[in-house]
Amino acid sequence: MSAVSYPWPGVIRRYAEFLPVTAETPVVTLLEGNTPLIPVPSFVAAIKGRFDLYLKYEALNPTCSFKDRGMTMAITKAKERGAKVVVCASTGNTSASAAAYAARAGLRCVVLLPQGKIAAGKMAQALLHGATTVSIEGNFDDALRIVRELGESGLVEVVNSVNPVRIEGQKTAAFEICDTLGDAPDFHFLPVGNAGNITAYWRGFKEYHAAEKADTLPRMMGWQAAGAAPLVLGHPVENPETVATAIRIGNPASWQGAMDAARESDGRIRSVTDEEILYAYKLLARTEGLMVEPACAAALAGLIHCVGTGEIPDGSLITATMTGHGLKDPDIAVKVAGFSPIVVPANREAVMAVMNL
Ligand code: F0G
C-alpha cells in the first residue's frame, strides 16, 4: 500500500496539550474537527444585520454533527480504561456519534432514545453502525436518568456529556474558531439543549485566552426552543416539545455550566418559538445554500431576535455553531420546502411549460 499523508490529525492530536491525554493514550479518531467557518453575507443582508457572521459548520464532521469532537475523547478514554460497553441517552446525534466511534474502536454500544422523536437519519446511523438501539417510552430526560443509573453499576461507560471528557473534546471547536479568525469573536451564538456544548465552548474560549492564543472573550448567546426552555424559565420542563427534536430536553445535565457561561461572559440564554426556528432554517437554506438541522436555526432565530432589539453593535464579529447537518432530518426539510416535485410527461414541451420563462 502506498503511503497516505493526513495533514489534519483529528482534534485529540491537534490539541493534545489542552486535553487529558498522554503519548500512550490509544486515540480513536475519524479525523473529526477542522470544520469550515463559513461567511454568510447574504443571510446577514436578508436579516438587515450590520455585522460579519461566520457559521462554524459542524455538519462536516464524520457523523455530520459536533458530537464527534466529544466522542473521539469519550471513546478513546473508554478504550484506555479497558471498557467493553459504552452507553448513552440521546436525541439522536450523540447516539449516531457513539455508535460510529464504538464501531471504530471495536466496543459494544447501547443507545437509549426517546421513542418516536428521533430524526430518520440519526436513527439510521445508530442502526447501521450496529449499536443496540433501545426506544424508551419516555423523553430524553427519562433516558438520561436510566443511563446514569446504569453507569452507577460500573459495568458500562457512560458517554453522555455527564462524562467530563466529552466537554473537553467539544471545547476544541472554540480553539478552531480563534485559530481561524486570529482572535475570539465579539459574540458566539449557539443552540442549547443538554447544555454541554455552551459549557464546552466557554471553557475553550477561556483556556485559549489564558494561553494567550486569543486577546478577547466572546459574549455567549445560547438559545433554547420555547417549548423546551428550562434554563430560561428557571425550572425543569416536564414535557418538553419542539420541532427541533435535537434540543427537546427539559432538564439539562450541564445546567450550571450554561448559566456560568452566560453570566461570566455577559451573555444571554433565551428562547425562540418553533415558528421563528423554521423561518431561520428556511432563510439560511434559500440565501446561502446551507442545510442545517432545525436546532441550529434556533441560534440563527436568536440572532434575528437580537437584530430586532438592536443589541448587536454595528461592525460586530459574530460566530454561530451549526451543530448538525440538515440531511439528518429530511422529513422536516420536505415539509418546510412547501412544495413537491412537479410531475410532467417526458418531453421538452412539458418541461418548458412549467419553467415559466
Ligand atoms: N444541536 C444539535 C444538532 C444537537 O444534537 C444538540 C444536542 C444540540 C444542538 C444541543 O447541544 O445538548 O450540548 O446543549 N444533542 C444531544 C444528543 C442532546 O443527544 O444528540 P447541547
Coordinates of C-alpha atoms and ligand atoms in Angstrom, one line a residue:
M1 CA 0.0 0.0 0.0
S2 CA 1.3 3.4 -0.8
A3 CA 1.8 6.0 1.9
V4 CA -1.0 8.4 2.6
S5 CA -0.4 11.6 4.4
Y6 CA -3.1 13.1 6.7
P7 CA -2.5 16.8 7.1
W8 CA -5.3 17.0 9.7
P9 CA -4.8 14.5 12.6
G10 CA -8.2 14.9 14.4
V11 CA -8.9 17.0 17.4
I12 CA -7.1 15.0 20.1
R13 CA -3.7 15.0 18.3
R14 CA -4.1 18.6 17.1
Y15 CA -5.0 20.0 20.6
A16 CA -3.3 17.4 22.8
E17 CA -1.7 20.0 25.0
F18 CA -5.2 21.1 26.1
L19 CA -6.6 17.7 26.6
P20 CA -6.3 14.9 29.3
V21 CA -4.3 12.6 27.1
T22 CA -0.7 11.2 27.2
A23 CA 1.6 9.9 24.5
E24 CA 0.3 6.4 25.4
T25 CA -3.4 7.2 25.0
P26 CA -4.9 4.9 22.3
V27 CA -6.5 7.6 20.2
V28 CA -9.8 6.6 18.5
T29 CA -10.4 9.1 15.7
L30 CA -12.3 9.5 12.5
L31 CA -10.3 12.7 11.8
E32 CA -13.1 14.9 13.1
G33 CA -12.8 18.7 13.5
N34 CA -11.2 21.2 11.2
T35 CA -14.6 22.2 10.1
P36 CA -15.1 25.4 8.0
L37 CA -16.0 28.8 9.3
I38 CA -18.3 29.9 6.5
P39 CA -19.1 33.6 5.9
V40 CA -22.8 34.2 5.2
P41 CA -23.2 37.7 3.9
S42 CA -26.5 37.1 2.0
F43 CA -28.1 35.8 5.2
V44 CA -26.9 38.8 7.1
A45 CA -28.3 41.2 4.4
A46 CA -31.6 39.4 4.5
I47 CA -32.0 39.9 8.2
K48 CA -30.8 43.5 7.9
G49 CA -27.7 43.0 10.1
R50 CA -24.7 45.3 10.0
F51 CA -22.1 42.8 11.2
D52 CA -19.9 40.0 10.0
L53 CA -21.3 36.5 10.6
Y54 CA -19.4 33.2 10.2
L55 CA -21.0 29.8 10.7
K56 CA -19.0 27.0 12.3
Y57 CA -20.3 24.3 10.1
E58 CA -20.1 21.3 12.3
A59 CA -22.2 19.3 9.8
L60 CA -18.9 18.4 8.1
N61 CA -17.7 16.2 10.9
P62 CA -17.6 12.4 10.1
T63 CA -21.1 11.7 11.5
C64 CA -22.3 15.1 10.5
S65 CA -22.6 16.7 13.9
F66 CA -20.4 18.4 16.5
K67 CA -20.8 15.4 18.8
D68 CA -17.7 13.8 17.1
R69 CA -15.4 16.2 18.9
G70 CA -16.5 14.9 22.3
M71 CA -17.0 11.4 21.2
T72 CA -13.4 10.9 20.0
M73 CA -12.4 11.8 23.6
A74 CA -15.0 9.7 25.3
I75 CA -14.4 6.5 23.2
T76 CA -10.6 7.0 23.5
K77 CA -10.8 7.2 27.3
A78 CA -13.2 4.3 27.5
K79 CA -10.7 2.2 25.5
E80 CA -7.8 3.5 27.6
R81 CA -9.7 2.3 30.8
G82 CA -10.4 -1.0 29.2
A83 CA -14.2 -0.6 29.0
K84 CA -16.1 -3.1 26.9
V85 CA -19.6 -1.4 26.6
V86 CA -20.4 2.2 26.1
V87 CA -23.9 3.6 26.7
C88 CA -25.7 6.9 26.1
A89 CA -29.1 8.6 26.1
S90 CA -29.7 10.8 23.1
T91 CA -32.0 12.9 21.0
G92 CA -30.1 11.3 18.0
N93 CA -26.7 12.9 17.3
T94 CA -24.9 11.7 20.4
S95 CA -26.1 8.1 19.6
A96 CA -25.0 8.4 16.0
S97 CA -21.6 9.5 17.0
A98 CA -21.3 7.0 19.9
A99 CA -22.3 4.2 17.5
A100 CA -19.8 5.2 14.9
Y101 CA -16.8 5.7 17.2
A102 CA -17.6 2.5 19.2
A103 CA -17.6 0.6 15.8
R104 CA -14.3 2.2 15.0
A105 CA -12.9 1.1 18.4
G106 CA -14.4 -2.4 18.5
L107 CA -16.6 -1.6 21.6
R108 CA -20.2 -2.6 22.2
C109 CA -22.6 0.4 22.1
V110 CA -26.0 0.7 23.6
V111 CA -28.1 3.8 22.9
L112 CA -31.4 4.9 24.6
L113 CA -33.6 7.1 22.5
P114 CA -37.0 8.8 23.2
Q115 CA -39.5 6.8 21.1
G116 CA -40.8 8.5 18.0
K117 CA -38.8 11.6 18.5
I118 CA -35.6 10.8 16.6
A119 CA -34.9 12.2 13.1
A120 CA -34.7 9.5 10.5
G121 CA -31.0 10.0 9.5
K122 CA -29.8 9.7 13.1
M123 CA -31.8 6.5 13.7
A124 CA -30.3 5.1 10.5
Q125 CA -26.8 5.9 11.7
A126 CA -27.2 4.1 15.1
L127 CA -28.7 1.1 13.5
L128 CA -26.2 0.8 10.6
H129 CA -23.2 1.1 13.0
G130 CA -24.6 -1.8 14.9
A131 CA -25.5 -0.1 18.2
T132 CA -28.1 -1.9 20.4
T133 CA -30.8 0.6 19.8
V134 CA -33.4 1.0 22.5
S135 CA -36.5 3.2 22.2
I136 CA -37.7 4.4 25.6
E137 CA -41.4 5.1 26.2
G138 CA -40.4 8.5 27.6
N139 CA -38.4 11.5 26.7
F140 CA -34.6 12.3 26.7
D141 CA -34.6 13.2 30.3
D142 CA -36.0 9.8 31.2
A143 CA -33.4 8.1 29.0
L144 CA -30.6 10.0 30.7
R145 CA -31.8 9.1 34.2
I146 CA -31.7 5.4 33.2
V147 CA -28.2 5.8 31.7
R148 CA -26.9 7.5 34.9
E149 CA -28.3 4.5 36.9
L150 CA -26.6 2.1 34.5
G151 CA -23.4 4.0 34.9
E152 CA -23.5 3.5 38.7
S153 CA -23.5 -0.2 38.2
G154 CA -19.9 0.1 37.0
L155 CA -20.5 -2.3 34.1
V156 CA -20.7 0.3 31.4
E157 CA -19.0 3.5 30.4
V158 CA -21.4 6.5 30.0
V159 CA -20.5 8.6 27.0
N160 CA -23.1 11.4 27.6
S161 CA -21.7 14.8 28.4
V162 CA -22.1 14.0 32.1
N163 CA -18.8 12.2 31.3
P164 CA -16.4 15.2 31.7
V165 CA -14.1 14.2 28.8
R166 CA -16.9 14.9 26.3
I167 CA -16.9 18.5 27.2
E168 CA -13.1 18.5 26.9
G169 CA -13.3 17.3 23.3
Q170 CA -16.0 19.7 22.4
K171 CA -14.1 22.8 23.5
T172 CA -11.8 22.3 20.6
A173 CA -14.4 24.0 18.3
A174 CA -13.7 27.3 20.2
F175 CA -10.0 26.8 19.6
E176 CA -10.5 26.3 15.9
I177 CA -12.7 29.5 15.7
C178 CA -9.9 31.5 17.3
D179 CA -7.2 29.9 15.1
T180 CA -9.2 30.8 12.0
L181 CA -10.2 34.4 13.0
G182 CA -6.9 35.2 14.7
D183 CA -8.9 36.1 17.8
A184 CA -12.2 35.3 19.6
P185 CA -15.4 36.8 18.1
D186 CA -17.4 39.5 19.9
F187 CA -20.5 37.2 20.2
H188 CA -20.9 33.5 19.9
F189 CA -24.4 32.1 19.2
L190 CA -25.4 28.5 19.6
P191 CA -28.4 26.3 20.3
V192 CA -28.8 24.9 23.8
G193 CA -30.3 21.5 24.8
N194 CA -28.5 19.4 27.4
A195 CA -26.1 22.4 27.7
G196 CA -22.8 20.6 27.3
N197 CA -21.8 22.5 24.2
I198 CA -22.2 26.0 25.6
T199 CA -20.3 24.8 28.6
A200 CA -17.5 23.4 26.4
Y201 CA -17.3 26.5 24.1
W202 CA -17.0 28.8 27.1
R203 CA -14.3 26.6 28.6
G204 CA -12.4 26.6 25.2
F205 CA -12.6 30.3 24.8
K206 CA -11.4 30.9 28.3
E207 CA -8.5 28.4 28.0
Y208 CA -7.3 29.9 24.7
H209 CA -7.5 33.4 26.3
A210 CA -5.5 32.2 29.3
A211 CA -2.9 30.6 27.0
E212 CA -2.6 34.0 25.2
K213 CA -3.8 32.5 21.9
A214 CA -6.8 34.9 21.9
D215 CA -6.9 38.5 23.2
T216 CA -10.6 38.7 23.9
L217 CA -13.5 36.6 25.1
P218 CA -16.9 36.5 23.3
R219 CA -20.3 37.0 24.8
M220 CA -22.0 33.6 24.9
M221 CA -25.5 33.7 23.4
G222 CA -27.4 30.4 24.0
W223 CA -30.9 29.7 22.5
Q224 CA -33.4 27.2 23.6
A225 CA -36.7 26.3 21.9
A226 CA -39.7 27.9 23.6
G227 CA -41.3 24.6 24.4
A228 CA -38.1 23.2 25.9
A229 CA -36.6 26.2 27.7
P230 CA -35.9 25.2 31.3
L231 CA -32.8 27.5 31.5
V232 CA -34.9 30.5 30.5
L233 CA -37.8 29.5 32.8
G234 CA -35.5 28.7 35.7
H235 CA -37.0 25.3 36.4
P236 CA -37.1 21.9 34.6
V237 CA -39.8 21.3 32.0
E238 CA -41.6 18.0 32.4
N239 CA -43.0 17.6 28.9
P240 CA -40.6 19.5 26.5
E241 CA -41.9 19.9 23.0
T242 CA -40.3 21.4 19.9
V243 CA -39.9 20.8 16.2
A244 CA -36.2 20.9 16.9
T245 CA -36.0 17.4 18.3
A246 CA -32.3 17.6 18.9
I247 CA -32.9 20.1 21.7
R248 CA -36.1 18.6 23.1
I249 CA -34.8 18.5 26.6
G250 CA -36.5 19.5 29.9
N251 CA -33.7 19.1 32.5
P252 CA -30.2 19.8 31.1
A253 CA -27.3 17.9 32.7
S254 CA -24.9 20.9 32.3
W255 CA -27.4 23.4 33.7
Q256 CA -24.8 25.2 35.9
G257 CA -22.2 25.3 33.1
A258 CA -24.6 27.1 30.8
M259 CA -25.6 29.6 33.5
D260 CA -22.0 30.3 34.3
A261 CA -21.1 30.8 30.7
A262 CA -23.9 33.3 30.2
R263 CA -23.1 35.1 33.5
E264 CA -19.3 35.2 33.2
S265 CA -19.3 36.3 29.6
D266 CA -22.2 38.9 30.0
G267 CA -24.1 36.7 27.6
R268 CA -27.7 35.5 27.5
I269 CA -29.7 32.3 27.4
R270 CA -33.1 32.9 25.8
S271 CA -35.7 31.1 23.8
V272 CA -37.3 31.3 20.3
T273 CA -40.5 29.8 19.0
D274 CA -40.7 26.9 16.6
E275 CA -42.1 29.3 14.0
E276 CA -39.0 31.5 14.4
I277 CA -36.8 28.5 14.2
L278 CA -38.3 27.2 10.9
Y279 CA -38.2 30.7 9.4
A280 CA -34.5 31.0 10.0
Y281 CA -33.9 27.4 8.9
K282 CA -35.5 28.1 5.5
L283 CA -34.0 31.5 5.1
L284 CA -30.4 30.1 5.6
A285 CA -31.1 27.3 3.1
R286 CA -32.5 29.8 0.5
T287 CA -30.0 32.6 0.9
E288 CA -26.7 30.6 1.4
G289 CA -27.3 27.1 0.2
L290 CA -26.5 25.7 3.6
M291 CA -28.7 22.9 5.1
V292 CA -28.6 22.6 8.8
E293 CA -30.7 20.9 11.5
P294 CA -33.7 22.9 12.9
A295 CA -31.9 23.0 16.2
C296 CA -29.1 25.1 14.6
A297 CA -31.7 27.5 13.4
A298 CA -32.6 28.3 17.0
A299 CA -29.2 30.2 17.2
L300 CA -30.0 32.0 13.9
A301 CA -33.5 32.8 15.1
G302 CA -31.9 34.2 18.2
L303 CA -29.6 36.4 16.1
I304 CA -32.6 37.7 14.2
H305 CA -34.2 38.5 17.6
C306 CA -31.2 40.5 18.6
V307 CA -31.2 42.4 15.4
G308 CA -34.7 43.4 16.2
T309 CA -33.9 44.5 19.7
G310 CA -30.8 46.5 18.5
E311 CA -28.5 44.6 20.9
I312 CA -25.7 44.0 18.3
P313 CA -23.4 46.9 17.8
D314 CA -22.6 47.7 14.1
G315 CA -19.5 46.1 12.8
S316 CA -19.5 43.2 15.4
L317 CA -17.8 40.0 14.6
I318 CA -20.2 37.1 15.2
T319 CA -19.8 33.4 15.0
A320 CA -22.6 30.8 15.4
T321 CA -22.3 27.0 15.6
M322 CA -24.3 25.0 13.1
T323 CA -24.3 21.9 15.2
G324 CA -25.7 19.2 12.8
H325 CA -26.5 18.5 9.1
G326 CA -29.9 19.2 7.7
L327 CA -29.9 15.9 5.9
K328 CA -30.3 14.1 9.3
D329 CA -33.9 15.3 9.3
P330 CA -35.2 15.1 5.7
D331 CA -38.8 14.9 6.7
I332 CA -38.8 18.4 8.2
A333 CA -36.9 19.7 5.1
V334 CA -39.5 18.5 2.7
K335 CA -42.3 19.9 4.9
V336 CA -40.7 23.3 5.2
A337 CA -39.8 23.5 1.5
G338 CA -43.5 23.8 1.0
F339 CA -43.9 22.2 -2.4
S340 CA -43.5 18.8 -4.2
P341 CA -41.8 17.9 -7.4
I342 CA -43.9 18.8 -10.5
V343 CA -44.7 15.6 -12.5
V344 CA -44.8 16.1 -16.2
P345 CA -44.7 13.8 -19.3
A346 CA -41.2 13.0 -20.6
N347 CA -40.8 15.7 -23.3
R348 CA -39.3 19.1 -23.7
E349 CA -42.5 21.0 -24.2
A350 CA -44.0 19.8 -20.9
V351 CA -40.8 20.9 -19.1
M352 CA -40.9 24.2 -20.9
A353 CA -44.5 24.7 -19.9
V354 CA -43.7 24.5 -16.2
M355 CA -40.5 26.7 -16.4
N356 CA -42.3 30.0 -16.6
L357 CA -39.6 31.6 -18.7
Ligands
F0G1 N1 -27.8 20.9 18.2 C1 -27.8 19.6 17.9 C2 -28.0 19.3 16.4 C3 -27.8 18.6 18.9 O1 -27.9 17.4 18.5 C4 -27.8 19.1 20.2 C5 -27.8 18.1 21.3 C6 -27.7 20.4 20.5 C7 -27.7 21.3 19.4 C8 -27.6 21.0 21.9 O2 -26.3 20.7 22.4 O3 -27.0 19.4 24.4 O4 -24.7 20.3 24.2 O5 -26.7 21.8 24.6 N2 -28.0 16.8 21.1 C9 -27.8 15.8 22.2 C10 -28.0 14.4 21.6 C11 -28.7 16.0 23.3 O6 -28.4 13.5 22.3 O7 -27.6 14.3 20.4 P1 -26.2 20.5 24.0

